[in-house]
Amino acid sequence: MTTKNKLITASILSTSSILITSLINKYIKLSAISKNILSNATDSMNNIFHWRLGDIHYTKTGYGKPLLLIHDLDAASCSYEWHKLIPTLSKDYTVYALDLLGCGQSEKPCLTYTNYVYVQLISDFIKSEIGHRTDVIATGASSSFVIMACSSTPNLFNRLMLINPDSISVCSQLPGTYSKYYKRFLDFPITGTLLYHIAVSKKSLRDTFVSSYFASEESVKESAIEAYYEAAHLGFSPKSIYACVRCNYTKCNIAHSLKKIDNTICLVGGSNKIYIEEILSEYVNYNPAIEYSILPGTSHLPQLEKPAEFLSNLYTFFA
């Protein structure tokens, strides 16, 4: 075979490989969102906040003092995290549960997501859609956004409850050279998307639930896996938030803001969460007014794993 023929063959094989990978990506996305789990679950409560960087999906239910629920920050995270609590909470509160930009049913533009983006989103949402000082409950990485937002605009916030917040040192991590190259690779439209689909496959999500989210494997329901799987594939560019979270673009040093906050703050940790006692104690060292409790038999998402026990803890704190 001549050199010219070899080049033509290689070109055909390369083009075919790209086409096949593209078709695989399209099939994965379409099959993941085909059940409409999230839209069916919130159909009667859907609202849209038309924010400057994209439309924000949220639900509003109940009557009483406002309570804002903010889910953890990951590519598969969304307000589904709260669905077991909302029916009970809505008897006593006007409950707002939003999908952060880049997550769930909210818009997912192709941009670099930062801590500042979410601090502004939370503040703007409270000003525009709630209009009053509000109690806020946030999970995991999103806790840092609430701390920063409350520090800069304390008049918007009442009591805060933070579930399994990241340690101060984790919050302070910055993107390194490797992270920047990894993000650029993920930004590739075909190979980057395939890598993303592998990272948020059902198997990967199930492993995350078993190893990190829940304390008991028996508590993991297939319905939760399906909901998270769908959330990870909705929208224009779901991989953008994945890349930014993995590469630390959403991190920010919260130490100064944590010391500055004068609001009532309660921390909730899952007993099976690694180093959770040390992490919560670290927060208290920065702000001695903070209270915290540990929920037995839970891990990262106690509100999903043991909602009744979590609600009991919540009402004790918010009494």
GROMACS .gro file of N, CA and C in nm, residues 249-313:
model
  195
  249TYR      N    1  -1.253   2.531   4.007
  249TYR     CA    2  -1.290   2.668   3.971
  249TYR      C    3  -1.402   2.721   4.061
  250THR      N    4  -1.474   2.633   4.128
  250THR     CA    5  -1.585   2.677   4.214
  250THR      C    6  -1.543   2.693   4.361
  251LYS      N    7  -1.415   2.676   4.389
  251LYS     CA    8  -1.366   2.686   4.526
  251LYS      C    9  -1.331   2.831   4.561
  252CYS      N   10  -1.333   2.861   4.692
  252CYS     CA   11  -1.297   2.994   4.740
  252CYS      C   12  -1.268   2.986   4.889
  253ASN      N   13  -1.169   3.061   4.934
  253ASN     CA   14  -1.135   3.064   5.077
  253ASN      C   15  -1.248   3.133   5.155
  254ILE      N   16  -1.312   3.061   5.245
  254ILE     CA   17  -1.427   3.115   5.318
  254ILE      C   18  -1.394   3.156   5.461
  255ALA      N   19  -1.268   3.143   5.501
  255ALA     CA   20  -1.230   3.164   5.641
  255ALA      C   21  -1.273   3.301   5.693
  256HIS      N   22  -1.240   3.407   5.619
  256HIS     CA   23  -1.273   3.543   5.664
  256HIS      C   24  -1.424   3.562   5.673
  257SER      N   25  -1.496   3.514   5.571
  257SER     CA   26  -1.642   3.530   5.570
  257SER      C   27  -1.707   3.454   5.685
  258LEU      N   28  -1.655   3.335   5.714
  258LEU     CA   29  -1.711   3.254   5.822
  258LEU      C   30  -1.696   3.324   5.957
  259LYS      N   31  -1.583   3.389   5.979
  259LYS     CA   32  -1.561   3.464   6.103
  259LYS      C   33  -1.654   3.585   6.113
  260LYS      N   34  -1.682   3.644   5.998
  260LYS     CA   35  -1.759   3.769   5.992
  260LYS      C   36  -1.909   3.749   6.015
  261ILE      N   37  -1.962   3.633   5.977
  261ILE     CA   38  -2.107   3.609   5.983
  261ILE      C   39  -2.159   3.614   6.126
  262ASP      N   40  -2.270   3.686   6.144
  262ASP     CA   41  -2.333   3.698   6.276
  262ASP      C   42  -2.467   3.625   6.280
  263ASN      N   43  -2.502   3.556   6.174
  263ASN     CA   44  -2.630   3.483   6.169
  263ASN      C   45  -2.622   3.356   6.252
  264THR      N   46  -2.739   3.304   6.288
  264THR     CA   47  -2.746   3.175   6.355
  264THR      C   48  -2.712   3.066   6.255
  265ILE      N   49  -2.615   2.982   6.287
  265ILE     CA   50  -2.571   2.877   6.195
  265ILE      C   51  -2.569   2.742   6.266
  266CYS      N   52  -2.626   2.643   6.200
  266CYS     CA   53  -2.619   2.506   6.249
  266CYS      C   54  -2.558   2.418   6.140
  267LEU      N   55  -2.468   2.331   6.180
  267LEU     CA   56  -2.407   2.235   6.087
  267LEU      C   57  -2.460   2.096   6.118
  268VAL      N   58  -2.487   2.020   6.013
  268VAL     CA   59  -2.533   1.882   6.029
  268VAL      C   60  -2.437   1.791   5.954
  269GLY      N   61  -2.390   1.688   6.022
  269GLY     CA   62  -2.298   1.594   5.960
  269GLY      C   63  -2.352   1.453   5.965
  270GLY      N   64  -2.316   1.372   5.867
  270GLY     CA   65  -2.351   1.231   5.868
  270GLY      C   66  -2.245   1.153   5.945
  271SER      N   67  -2.286   1.064   6.031
  271SER     CA   68  -2.192   0.993   6.117
  271SER      C   69  -2.090   0.910   6.038
  272ASN      N   70  -2.128   0.865   5.918
  272ASN     CA   71  -2.037   0.784   5.838
  272ASN      C   72  -1.951   0.865   5.742
  273LYS      N   73  -1.963   0.995   5.747
  273LYS     CA   74  -1.882   1.083   5.663
  273LYS      C   75  -1.741   1.091   5.723
  274ILE      N   76  -1.641   1.064   5.642
  274ILE     CA   77  -1.503   1.060   5.690
  274ILE      C   78  -1.460   1.198   5.741
  275TYR      N   79  -1.402   1.201   5.861
  275TYR     CA   80  -1.347   1.321   5.924
  275TYR      C   81  -1.453   1.429   5.951
  276ILE      N   82  -1.581   1.392   5.955
  276ILE     CA   83  -1.684   1.496   5.969
  276ILE      C   84  -1.675   1.567   6.104
  277GLU      N   85  -1.642   1.496   6.209
  277GLU     CA   86  -1.631   1.561   6.341
  277GLU      C   87  -1.523   1.668   6.339
  278GLU      N   88  -1.408   1.636   6.277
  278GLU     CA   89  -1.298   1.732   6.269
  278GLU      C   90  -1.337   1.853   6.182
  279ILE      N   91  -1.409   1.827   6.073
  279ILE     CA   92  -1.449   1.936   5.983
  279ILE      C   93  -1.545   2.032   6.052
  280LEU      N   94  -1.645   1.978   6.121
  280LEU     CA   95  -1.743   2.062   6.189
  280LEU      C   96  -1.678   2.139   6.304
  281SER      N   97  -1.587   2.074   6.374
  281SER     CA   98  -1.514   2.142   6.483
  281SER      C   99  -1.430   2.257   6.429
  282GLU      N  100  -1.376   2.238   6.309
  282GLU     CA  101  -1.297   2.343   6.246
  282GLU      C  102  -1.382   2.468   6.221
  283TYR      N  103  -1.505   2.449   6.178
  283TYR     CA  104  -1.596   2.562   6.157
  283TYR      C  105  -1.623   2.634   6.288
  284VAL      N  106  -1.642   2.558   6.395
  284VAL     CA  107  -1.668   2.618   6.526
  284VAL      C  108  -1.547   2.699   6.574
  285ASN      N  109  -1.427   2.652   6.541
  285ASN     CA  110  -1.307   2.726   6.578
  285ASN      C  111  -1.303   2.863   6.511
  286TYR      N  112  -1.354   2.872   6.390
  286TYR     CA  113  -1.357   3.000   6.319
  286TYR      C  114  -1.472   3.088   6.367
  287ASN      N  115  -1.582   3.025   6.408
  287ASN     CA  116  -1.699   3.099   6.455
  287ASN      C  117  -1.762   3.023   6.572
  288PRO      N  118  -1.725   3.057   6.695
  288PRO     CA  119  -1.770   2.982   6.814
  288PRO      C  120  -1.921   2.980   6.835
  289ALA      N  121  -1.995   3.068   6.766
  289ALA     CA  122  -2.141   3.070   6.782
  289ALA      C  123  -2.209   2.957   6.706
  290ILE      N  124  -2.135   2.888   6.620
  290ILE     CA  125  -2.192   2.780   6.540
  290ILE      C  126  -2.224   2.657   6.626
  291GLU      N  127  -2.340   2.598   6.601
  291GLU     CA  128  -2.378   2.472   6.664
  291GLU      C  129  -2.367   2.361   6.559
  292TYR      N  130  -2.351   2.238   6.606
  292TYR     CA  131  -2.354   2.128   6.509
  292TYR      C  132  -2.406   2.000   6.574
  293SER      N  133  -2.454   1.910   6.489
  293SER     CA  134  -2.502   1.780   6.534
  293SER      C  135  -2.464   1.674   6.432
  294ILE      N  136  -2.455   1.551   6.478
  294ILE     CA  137  -2.421   1.437   6.392
  294ILE      C  138  -2.541   1.344   6.385
  295LEU      N  139  -2.583   1.311   6.262
  295LEU     CA  140  -2.696   1.220   6.245
  295LEU      C  141  -2.646   1.076   6.230
  296PRO      N  142  -2.680   0.987   6.323
  296PRO     CA  143  -2.633   0.848   6.317
  296PRO      C  144  -2.685   0.775   6.194
  297GLY      N  145  -2.603   0.686   6.141
  297GLY     CA  146  -2.645   0.600   6.030
  297GLY      C  147  -2.667   0.672   5.900
  298THR      N  148  -2.601   0.786   5.881
  298THR     CA  149  -2.613   0.860   5.755
  298THR      C  150  -2.474   0.900   5.707
  299SER      N  151  -2.469   0.943   5.581
  299SER     CA  152  -2.342   0.991   5.525
  299SER      C  153  -2.363   1.130   5.464
  300HIS      N  154  -2.335   1.148   5.335
  300HIS     CA  155  -2.334   1.282   5.276
  300HIS      C  156  -2.474   1.341   5.255
  301LEU      N  157  -2.575   1.258   5.230
  301LEU     CA  158  -2.710   1.308   5.202
  301LEU      C  159  -2.811   1.254   5.303
  302PRO      N  160  -2.804   1.297   5.428
  302PRO     CA  161  -2.898   1.246   5.529
  302PRO      C  162  -3.043   1.280   5.497
  303GLN      N  163  -3.067   1.390   5.422
  303GLN     CA  164  -3.203   1.429   5.388
  303GLN      C  165  -3.268   1.331   5.291
  304LEU      N  166  -3.186   1.256   5.217
  304LEU     CA  167  -3.237   1.153   5.127
  304LEU      C  168  -3.238   1.016   5.193
  305GLU      N  169  -3.137   0.991   5.276
  305GLU     CA  170  -3.123   0.858   5.335
  305GLU      C  171  -3.216   0.837   5.454
  306LYS      N  172  -3.224   0.936   5.544
  306LYS     CA  173  -3.310   0.925   5.661
  306LYS      C  174  -3.386   1.057   5.680
  307PRO      N  175  -3.485   1.083   5.592
  307PRO     CA  176  -3.555   1.212   5.595
  307PRO      C  177  -3.627   1.241   5.726
  308ALA      N  178  -3.686   1.140   5.789
  308ALA     CA  179  -3.759   1.163   5.914
  308ALA      C  180  -3.666   1.211   6.024
  309GLU      N  181  -3.551   1.145   6.036
  309GLU     CA  182  -3.453   1.185   6.137
  309GLU      C  183  -3.397   1.324   6.108
  310PHE      N  184  -3.375   1.351   5.980
  310PHE     CA  185  -3.323   1.483   5.943
  310PHE      C  186  -3.424   1.592   5.975
  311LEU      N  187  -3.552   1.567   5.945
  311LEU     CA  188  -3.656   1.666   5.973
  311LEU      C  189  -3.667   1.694   6.122
  312SER      N  190  -3.654   1.590   6.203
  312SER     CA  191  -3.658   1.607   6.348
  312SER      C  192  -3.546   1.700   6.393
  313ASN      N  193  -3.428   1.681   6.338
  313ASN     CA  194  -3.314   1.766   6.370
  313ASN      C  195  -3.337   1.908   6.322
   0.00000   0.00000   0.00000
